mmCIF file of C-alpha atoms in Angstrom:
data_model
loop_
_atom_site.group_PDB
_atom_site.id
_atom_site.type_symbol
_atom_site.label_atom_id
_atom_site.label_comp_id
_atom_site.label_asym_id
_atom_site.label_seq_id
_atom_site.Cartn_x
_atom_site.Cartn_y
_atom_site.Cartn_z
ATOM 1 C CA MET Q 298 0.000 0.000 0.000
ATOM 2 C CA THR Q 299 0.998 3.625 -0.401
ATOM 3 C CA ASP Q 300 -0.841 5.099 2.557
ATOM 4 C CA LEU Q 301 0.130 8.163 4.568
ATOM 5 C CA CYS Q 302 -0.679 8.832 8.231
ATOM 6 C CA LEU Q 303 -0.283 12.321 9.687
ATOM 7 C CA TRP Q 304 -0.479 12.377 13.456
ATOM 8 C CA LEU Q 305 -0.965 15.985 14.554
ATOM 9 C CA SER Q 306 -0.044 15.104 18.130
ATOM 10 C CA GLY Q 307 -0.094 18.698 19.340
ATOM 11 C CA LEU Q 308 -3.492 19.552 17.833
ATOM 12 C CA ARG Q 309 -5.750 19.537 20.895
ATOM 13 C CA GLY Q 310 -8.948 20.592 19.131
ATOM 14 C CA VAL Q 311 -10.754 19.685 15.932
ATOM 15 C CA PRO Q 312 -10.240 22.154 13.034
ATOM 16 C CA GLU Q 313 -13.116 24.593 12.556
ATOM 17 C CA ASP Q 314 -14.331 26.044 9.270
ATOM 18 C CA ASP Q 315 -13.493 29.652 10.143
ATOM 19 C CA LEU Q 316 -9.841 28.974 11.009
ATOM 20 C CA GLY Q 317 -7.654 28.332 8.001
ATOM 21 C CA ALA Q 318 -8.793 26.867 4.703
ATOM 22 C CA VAL Q 319 -7.149 23.617 3.642
ATOM 23 C CA LEU Q 320 -7.175 21.485 6.785
ATOM 24 C CA PRO Q 321 -10.839 22.111 7.748
ATOM 25 C CA ARG Q 322 -11.928 21.494 4.143
ATOM 26 C CA TYR Q 323 -10.217 18.112 4.039
ATOM 27 C CA TRP Q 324 -11.613 17.227 7.440
ATOM 28 C CA GLY Q 325 -15.126 17.830 6.154
ATOM 29 C CA ARG Q 326 -14.705 15.566 3.089
ATOM 30 C CA GLY Q 327 -13.295 12.417 4.621
ATOM 31 C CA ARG Q 328 -14.598 9.856 7.073
ATOM 32 C CA ALA Q 329 -14.105 11.005 10.667
ATOM 33 C CA GLU Q 330 -14.037 8.599 13.620
ATOM 34 C CA ARG Q 331 -13.633 9.027 17.364
ATOM 35 C CA LEU Q 332 -11.062 6.691 18.911
ATOM 36 C CA THR Q 333 -10.452 6.125 22.602
ATOM 37 C CA ALA Q 334 -6.968 7.167 23.727
ATOM 38 C CA ALA Q 335 -5.980 8.116 27.262
ATOM 39 C CA SER Q 336 -2.574 9.544 26.311
ATOM 40 C CA SER Q 337 -0.144 10.178 23.484
ATOM 41 C CA LEU Q 338 1.714 7.008 24.435
ATOM 42 C CA GLU Q 339 -1.435 4.981 23.803
ATOM 43 C CA VAL Q 340 -1.876 6.578 20.378
ATOM 44 C CA ALA Q 341 1.782 5.872 19.561
ATOM 45 C CA GLY Q 342 1.440 2.281 20.738
ATOM 46 C CA ARG Q 343 -1.641 1.679 18.588
ATOM 47 C CA LEU Q 344 -0.050 3.234 15.506
ATOM 48 C CA LEU Q 345 3.107 1.139 15.877
ATOM 49 C CA GLY Q 346 1.338 -2.185 16.399
ATOM 50 C CA PHE Q 347 1.583 -2.530 20.188
ATOM 51 C CA ALA Q 348 -1.434 -3.834 22.081
ATOM 52 C CA GLY Q 349 -1.827 -0.628 24.080
ATOM 53 C CA LEU Q 350 0.529 1.869 25.689
ATOM 54 C CA LEU Q 351 3.911 2.265 24.040
ATOM 55 C CA PRO Q 352 6.613 1.060 26.504
ATOM 56 C CA ALA Q 353 8.580 4.235 25.867
ATOM 57 C CA ALA Q 354 10.998 3.867 28.783
ATOM 58 C CA ALA Q 355 12.080 0.366 27.743
ATOM 59 C CA LEU Q 356 12.515 1.480 24.129
ATOM 60 C CA LEU Q 357 14.626 4.480 25.157
ATOM 61 C CA ALA Q 358 16.737 2.325 27.469
ATOM 62 C CA GLU Q 359 17.375 -0.208 24.698
ATOM 63 C CA SER Q 360 18.366 2.611 22.337
ATOM 64 C CA GLU Q 361 21.016 3.632 24.901
ATOM 65 C CA GLY Q 362 22.417 0.109 25.119
ATOM 66 C CA ILE Q 363 20.696 -0.801 28.399
ATOM 67 C CA ALA Q 364 19.434 -4.394 28.340
ATOM 68 C CA THR Q 365 15.821 -4.626 29.518
ATOM 69 C CA GLU Q 366 14.833 -8.165 28.529
ATOM 70 C CA GLY Q 367 12.469 -9.665 31.075
ATOM 71 C CA HIS Q 368 12.139 -6.399 32.996
ATOM 72 C CA TRP Q 369 9.489 -3.751 33.460
ATOM 73 C CA VAL Q 370 11.012 -0.301 32.933
ATOM 74 C CA ILE Q 371 10.106 3.274 33.837
ATOM 75 C CA ALA Q 372 12.041 6.421 32.932
ATOM 76 C CA LEU Q 373 13.086 9.103 35.430
ATOM 77 C CA GLU Q 374 13.106 12.457 33.656
ATOM 78 C CA PRO Q 375 15.018 15.231 35.496
ATOM 79 C CA VAL Q 376 12.726 18.215 36.046
ATOM 80 C CA ALA Q 377 12.521 21.567 37.790
ATOM 81 C CA PHE Q 378 9.679 23.751 38.993
ATOM 82 C CA ARG Q 379 9.493 27.022 37.095
ATOM 83 C CA GLY Q 380 7.230 29.998 37.617
ATOM 84 C CA GLN Q 381 4.697 30.607 34.853
ATOM 85 C CA ALA Q 382 1.796 33.059 35.115
ATOM 86 C CA GLY Q 383 1.749 32.764 38.883
ATOM 87 C CA ARG Q 384 1.904 28.964 38.852
ATOM 88 C CA ALA Q 385 4.660 26.457 39.622
ATOM 89 C CA VAL Q 386 4.893 24.232 36.549
ATOM 90 C CA LEU Q 387 7.218 21.404 35.557
ATOM 91 C CA GLN Q 388 9.903 21.781 32.905
ATOM 92 C CA PRO Q 389 12.572 19.250 31.827
ATOM 93 C CA LEU Q 390 16.218 19.775 32.797
ATOM 94 C CA PRO Q 391 19.243 19.052 30.583
ATOM 95 C CA GLY Q 392 21.743 16.395 31.569
ATOM 96 C CA LEU Q 393 24.742 16.951 33.840
ATOM 97 C CA GLU Q 394 28.394 16.818 32.936
ATOM 98 C CA GLU Q 395 29.791 13.303 33.178
ATOM 99 C CA ALA Q 396 31.688 13.567 36.481
ATOM 100 C CA ALA Q 397 28.736 15.042 38.368
ATOM 101 C CA ALA Q 398 26.250 12.610 36.817
ATOM 102 C CA ALA Q 399 28.444 9.618 37.685
ATOM 103 C CA ALA Q 400 28.858 10.779 41.296
ATOM 104 C CA LEU Q 401 25.109 11.176 41.805
ATOM 105 C CA PHE Q 402 24.333 7.840 40.198
ATOM 106 C CA THR Q 403 26.946 5.938 42.216
ATOM 107 C CA SER Q 404 25.537 7.309 45.475
ATOM 108 C CA ALA Q 405 21.991 6.452 44.418
ATOM 109 C CA VAL Q 406 22.867 2.865 43.472
ATOM 110 C CA GLU Q 407 24.690 2.273 46.758
ATOM 111 C CA HIS Q 408 21.881 3.743 48.851
ATOM 112 C CA MET Q 409 19.102 1.868 47.028
ATOM 113 C CA ALA Q 410 20.899 -1.474 46.795
ATOM 114 C CA ASP Q 411 18.471 -3.213 49.173
ATOM 115 C CA THR Q 412 15.326 -2.217 47.271
ATOM 116 C CA PRO Q 413 13.709 -4.334 44.519
ATOM 117 C CA TRP Q 414 14.207 -1.484 42.047
ATOM 118 C CA ILE Q 415 17.241 -1.553 39.721
ATOM 119 C CA LEU Q 416 18.729 1.793 38.658
ATOM 120 C CA ARG Q 417 20.341 2.348 35.259
ATOM 121 C CA ARG Q 418 21.808 5.573 33.886
ATOM 122 C CA GLY Q 419 21.303 6.971 30.398
ATOM 123 C CA ALA Q 420 22.716 10.059 28.743
ATOM 124 C CA ARG Q 421 20.091 12.503 30.014
ATOM 125 C CA ARG Q 422 17.677 10.441 32.103
ATOM 126 C CA TRP Q 423 17.736 7.513 34.478
ATOM 127 C CA TYR Q 424 15.776 4.273 34.249
ATOM 128 C CA VAL Q 425 14.317 2.010 36.922
ATOM 129 C CA LEU Q 426 13.925 -1.697 36.170
ATOM 130 C CA ALA Q 427 11.855 -4.280 38.037
ATOM 131 C CA ALA Q 428 11.559 -8.042 37.602
ATOM 132 C CA ASP Q 429 7.821 -7.991 38.314
ATOM 133 C CA THR Q 430 5.156 -5.778 36.731
ATOM 134 C CA PRO Q 431 4.026 -3.147 39.248
ATOM 135 C CA ASP Q 432 0.487 -1.794 39.085
ATOM 136 C CA LEU Q 433 1.677 1.737 38.365
ATOM 137 C CA HIS Q 434 0.515 4.285 35.822
ATOM 138 C CA CYS Q 435 2.140 7.692 35.276
ATOM 139 C CA PRO Q 436 1.106 10.574 32.977
ATOM 140 C CA ASP Q 437 3.403 10.991 29.982
ATOM 141 C CA PRO Q 438 5.410 14.219 29.539
ATOM 142 C CA GLU Q 439 3.057 15.738 26.959
ATOM 143 C CA GLN Q 440 0.422 15.845 29.698
ATOM 144 C CA VAL Q 441 2.855 17.340 32.205
ATOM 145 C CA TRP Q 442 5.203 19.938 30.712
ATOM 146 C CA GLY Q 443 4.043 23.451 31.449
ATOM 147 C CA ARG Q 444 1.304 22.292 33.821
ATOM 148 C CA GLU Q 445 0.890 22.144 37.579
ATOM 149 C CA PRO Q 446 1.608 18.515 38.530
ATOM 150 C CA LEU Q 447 -0.571 18.183 41.633
ATOM 151 C CA ALA Q 448 -3.442 16.584 39.711
ATOM 152 C CA LEU Q 449 -1.124 14.385 37.634
ATOM 153 C CA GLN Q 450 0.179 11.917 40.176
ATOM 154 C CA ALA Q 451 1.019 8.247 39.700
ATOM 155 C CA THR Q 452 -1.907 5.877 40.170
ATOM 156 C CA GLY Q 453 -2.290 2.154 40.767
ATOM 157 C CA ALA Q 454 -2.038 -0.307 43.650
ATOM 158 C CA ASP Q 455 1.758 0.096 43.807
ATOM 159 C CA ALA Q 456 1.752 3.904 43.636
ATOM 160 C CA ARG Q 457 2.408 4.323 47.376
ATOM 161 C CA ARG Q 458 5.360 1.920 47.317
ATOM 162 C CA TRP Q 459 6.738 3.658 44.236
ATOM 163 C CA ASN Q 460 6.325 7.138 45.703
ATOM 164 C CA ALA Q 461 8.192 6.087 48.846
ATOM 165 C CA PHE Q 462 11.120 4.888 46.725
ATOM 166 C CA LEU Q 463 11.106 7.992 44.539
ATOM 167 C CA ASN Q 464 10.884 10.392 47.490
ATOM 168 C CA GLU Q 465 13.798 8.703 49.245
ATOM 169 C CA LEU Q 466 15.867 8.864 46.059
ATOM 170 C CA GLN Q 467 15.112 12.546 45.538
ATOM 171 C CA MET Q 468 15.940 13.460 49.156
ATOM 172 C CA LEU Q 469 19.241 11.582 48.886
ATOM 173 C CA LEU Q 470 20.185 13.472 45.724
ATOM 174 C CA ALA Q 471 19.109 16.842 47.134
ATOM 175 C CA ALA Q 472 21.562 16.414 50.025
ATOM 176 C CA HIS Q 473 24.430 15.227 47.801
ATOM 177 C CA PRO Q 474 27.474 17.567 47.629
ATOM 178 C CA VAL Q 475 27.107 17.823 43.838
ATOM 179 C CA ASN Q 476 23.635 19.300 44.156
ATOM 180 C CA GLN Q 477 24.608 21.413 47.147
ATOM 181 C CA ASP Q 478 27.282 23.062 44.989
ATOM 182 C CA VAL Q 479 24.835 23.504 42.109
ATOM 183 C CA ASP Q 480 22.255 25.062 44.402
ATOM 184 C CA ALA Q 481 24.847 27.433 45.881
ATOM 185 C CA SER Q 482 25.607 28.720 42.379
ATOM 186 C CA ASP Q 483 21.906 29.570 41.802
ATOM 187 C CA GLN Q 484 21.408 26.769 39.275
ATOM 188 C CA GLU Q 485 18.706 24.107 39.253
ATOM 189 C CA PRO Q 486 19.744 21.033 41.288
ATOM 190 C CA TRP Q 487 19.438 17.639 39.612
ATOM 191 C CA CYS Q 488 17.283 15.955 42.242
ATOM 192 C CA LEU Q 489 13.663 15.966 41.041
ATOM 193 C CA PHE Q 490 12.293 13.402 38.603
ATOM 194 C CA TRP Q 491 9.111 12.840 36.657
ATOM 195 C CA ALA Q 492 8.491 9.123 36.117
ATOM 196 C CA TRP Q 493 6.875 8.076 32.834
ATOM 197 C CA GLY Q 494 6.791 5.566 29.970
ATOM 198 C CA GLU Q 495 6.264 2.476 32.144
ATOM 199 C CA GLY Q 496 6.019 -0.970 30.598
ATOM 200 C CA ARG Q 497 7.999 -3.909 29.271
ATOM 201 C CA LEU Q 498 8.891 -4.887 25.737
ATOM 202 C CA PRO Q 499 6.762 -7.661 24.191
ATOM 203 C CA SER Q 500 8.409 -11.026 23.612
ATOM 204 C CA VAL Q 501 7.421 -10.851 19.926
ATOM 205 C CA ARG Q 502 8.091 -7.629 18.053
ATOM 206 C CA PRO Q 503 4.932 -6.119 16.567
ATOM 207 C CA VAL Q 504 4.548 -5.744 12.812
ATOM 208 C CA PRO Q 505 3.106 -2.249 12.307
ATOM 209 C CA LYS Q 506 1.150 -1.157 9.276
ATOM 210 C CA TRP Q 507 3.424 1.848 8.784
ATOM 211 C CA ARG Q 508 6.808 1.019 7.251
ATOM 212 C CA THR Q 509 8.603 4.382 7.585
ATOM 213 C CA VAL Q 510 8.527 6.795 10.535
ATOM 214 C CA ALA Q 511 9.172 10.536 10.557
ATOM 215 C CA ALA Q 512 9.195 11.970 14.085
ATOM 216 C CA GLU Q 513 11.237 14.320 16.244
ATOM 217 C CA ALA Q 514 10.417 12.765 19.632
ATOM 218 C CA ASP Q 515 13.256 10.571 20.880
ATOM 219 C CA TYR Q 516 10.944 7.825 22.146
ATOM 220 C CA LEU Q 517 9.307 7.494 18.702
ATOM 221 C CA GLN Q 518 12.710 7.312 17.034
ATOM 222 C CA ALA Q 519 13.739 4.661 19.570
ATOM 223 C CA ALA Q 520 10.570 2.697 18.791
ATOM 224 C CA ALA Q 521 11.253 2.844 15.055
ATOM 225 C CA ARG Q 522 14.809 1.555 15.539
ATOM 226 C CA TRP Q 523 13.662 -1.300 17.774
ATOM 227 C CA LEU Q 524 11.039 -2.281 15.195
ATOM 228 C CA GLY Q 525 13.586 -2.081 12.375
ATOM 229 C CA LEU Q 526 11.747 0.727 10.565
ATOM 230 C CA PRO Q 527 13.648 3.334 8.549
ATOM 231 C CA LEU Q 528 13.525 6.919 9.808
ATOM 232 C CA SER Q 529 12.790 9.946 7.653
ATOM 233 C CA TYR Q 530 13.302 13.528 8.745
ATOM 234 C CA PRO Q 531 10.313 15.885 8.835
ATOM 235 C CA LYS Q 532 12.194 18.883 7.420
ATOM 236 C CA ALA Q 533 13.231 16.894 4.345
ATOM 237 C CA LEU Q 534 9.693 15.635 3.795
ATOM 238 C CA GLN Q 535 8.132 19.093 3.903
ATOM 239 C CA ALA Q 536 9.541 19.880 0.457
ATOM 240 C CA ALA Q 537 9.000 16.403 -1.016
ATOM 241 C CA ILE Q 538 6.823 15.863 -4.097
ATOM 242 C CA LYS Q 539 6.678 12.085 -3.531
ATOM 243 C CA LEU Q 540 6.472 10.679 -0.013
ATOM 244 C CA PRO Q 541 7.683 7.229 1.147
ATOM 245 C CA ASP Q 542 5.137 4.423 1.053
ATOM 246 C CA ASP Q 543 3.205 3.664 4.244
ATOM 247 C CA LEU Q 544 4.623 6.672 6.062
ATOM 248 C CA LEU Q 545 3.767 7.576 9.651
ATOM 249 C CA TRP Q 546 4.581 11.263 9.977
ATOM 250 C CA VAL Q 547 4.260 12.788 13.442
ATOM 251 C CA TRP Q 548 3.732 16.555 13.506
ATOM 252 C CA SER Q 549 4.403 17.615 17.082
ATOM 253 C CA GLY Q 550 4.358 20.997 18.764
ATOM 254 C CA ALA Q 551 1.767 23.245 20.347
ATOM 255 C CA TRP Q 552 -0.509 23.610 17.330
ATOM 256 C CA LEU Q 553 -2.932 26.440 16.814
ATOM 257 C CA TYR Q 554 -5.630 25.909 14.209
ATOM 258 C CA PRO Q 555 -4.357 28.489 11.654
ATOM 259 C CA ASP Q 556 -0.826 27.088 11.988
ATOM 260 C CA ALA Q 557 -2.094 23.563 11.389
ATOM 261 C CA ALA Q 558 -3.972 24.664 8.276
ATOM 262 C CA LYS Q 559 -0.894 26.402 6.826
ATOM 263 C CA SER Q 560 1.321 23.396 7.492
ATOM 264 C CA PHE Q 561 -1.216 21.054 5.948
ATOM 265 C CA ALA Q 562 -1.495 23.318 2.892
ATOM 266 C CA ALA Q 563 2.256 22.949 2.324
ATOM 267 C CA LEU Q 564 1.766 19.187 2.045
ATOM 268 C CA VAL Q 565 -0.979 19.348 -0.585
ATOM 269 C CA PRO Q 566 1.417 19.285 -3.626
ATOM 270 C CA ALA Q 567 2.575 15.797 -2.570
ATOM 271 C CA LEU Q 568 -0.953 14.373 -2.405
ATOM 272 C CA PRO Q 569 -1.552 13.871 -6.184
ATOM 273 C CA SER Q 570 1.189 11.236 -6.227
ATOM 274 C CA LEU Q 571 -0.523 9.506 -3.295
ATOM 275 C CA TRP Q 572 -3.887 9.492 -5.094
ATOM 276 C CA ARG Q 573 -2.382 8.168 -8.366
ATOM 277 C CA ARG Q 574 -0.975 5.182 -6.517
ATOM 278 C CA GLY Q 575 -4.320 4.399 -4.897
ATOM 279 C CA GLY Q 576 -3.161 5.581 -1.504
ATOM 280 C CA ARG Q 577 -5.133 6.683 1.502
ATOM 281 C CA LEU Q 578 -4.554 9.627 3.828
ATOM 282 C CA GLU Q 579 -5.180 9.360 7.560
ATOM 283 C CA CYS Q 580 -5.029 12.377 9.880
ATOM 284 C CA LEU Q 581 -5.154 12.028 13.645
ATOM 285 C CA THR Q 582 -5.530 14.793 16.201
ATOM 286 C CA GLY Q 583 -3.784 14.886 19.546
ATOM 287 C CA VAL Q 584 -5.656 13.748 22.638
ATOM 288 C CA LEU Q 585 -8.705 15.992 22.981
ATOM 289 C CA ALA Q 586 -10.274 17.301 26.178
ATOM 290 C CA SER Q 587 -12.919 14.578 25.849
ATOM 291 C CA GLY Q 588 -10.249 11.900 26.382
ATOM 292 C CA ASP Q 589 -10.192 10.580 22.819
ATOM 293 C CA ILE Q 590 -8.841 11.541 19.393
ATOM 294 C CA GLU Q 591 -10.362 12.061 15.961
ATOM 295 C CA ARG Q 592 -9.119 10.148 12.926
ATOM 296 C CA LEU Q 593 -9.911 11.366 9.440
ATOM 297 C CA THR Q 594 -9.604 8.873 6.574
ATOM 298 C CA LEU Q 595 -9.520 10.352 3.080
ATOM 299 C CA ARG Q 596 -9.434 8.309 -0.132
ATOM 300 C CA ARG Q 597 -9.062 9.471 -3.727
ATOM 301 C CA ALA Q 598 -12.807 9.359 -4.372
ATOM 302 C CA ASP Q 599 -13.480 11.595 -1.380
ATOM 303 C CA ARG Q 600 -11.945 14.533 -3.237
ATOM 304 C CA TRP Q 601 -15.071 14.604 -5.421
ATOM 305 C CA ARG Q 602 -17.488 14.921 -2.539
ATOM 306 C CA PHE Q 603 -17.674 18.676 -3.043
ATOM 307 C CA TRP Q 604 -21.317 18.307 -4.099
ATOM 308 C CA ARG Q 605 -22.188 16.779 -0.748
ATOM 309 C CA ARG Q 606 -22.570 18.761 2.402
ATOM 310 C CA PRO Q 607 -19.266 18.495 4.307
ATOM 311 C CA ALA Q 608 -19.339 16.805 7.679
ATOM 312 C CA ARG Q 609 -18.840 19.308 10.457
ATOM 313 C CA PRO Q 610 -15.609 18.896 12.434
ATOM 314 C CA GLY Q 611 -16.291 17.323 15.809
ATOM 315 C CA HIS Q 612 -19.252 15.248 14.567
ATOM 316 C CA ALA Q 613 -17.280 12.026 14.211
ATOM 317 C CA LEU Q 614 -18.788 8.591 14.778
ATOM 318 C CA PRO Q 615 -17.246 6.094 17.244
ATOM 319 C CA GLY Q 616 -14.562 3.945 15.633
ATOM 320 C CA VAL Q 617 -12.085 1.196 16.519
ATOM 321 C CA TRP Q 618 -8.322 1.003 16.210
#
């Protein structure tokens, strides 16, 4: 097949007729469905052939050479609280220089040696491995960055046990001489983490429908590599007249409706080649406030539906993955 899937992961609302021209017009011509999706990681998992949530932490760990076979994995993303419009919101922190990072990690491993959790260090984040599968669910970063985290806590039967481990780890790091020196120099200490991406890799690698992936997010690139899928680069595709077959193209970012319409309009010159080859276009929104997404499916024949009354955005019927 020669299909194309555009996942507008940062588009948090359905395009309206009075904002932009091209994207709302296409949305009105195709078949729109509502799909259940609790998070971006669930959408990514469904698109890439996984049974549910994408095990992003395990995929990232594997991409950094950390063996995860037989283990459940969760990522620890270093974060800081920043002031924004009178609120304290979470923002990611960059990695530390090697000597400081190694000192913090060595202390953490020694202190936590008697716990069932196994610590591993990556280039800019840490990972926690477990032999069992804890009942623990954490919001992914796209739900967290720039928001107040109080309502976005870990849930599940093992959340209390996990929070006790994480709090002890963070207090240990806060008191470490490395972070004391950082704090004294008015920089952000490396002692707060946001846990996310929990899961374990399946024993059998999925076979996704999409055969090429174009995405900027590191966890999606890690997933493509683990699945053996070639990667394309979004900037190169934006000027392409012919797109790769069966392409999953993730358009991330904080989308506003006019911006989405302009970006979609730039893609239109590549669509005739898709239609000639009998291809199909799928567009997916990000996770909407209703807790689901909308998927538009547009085939060649749908271009000639101009004589029909377009379907209004937001009036999609329930669908299945």
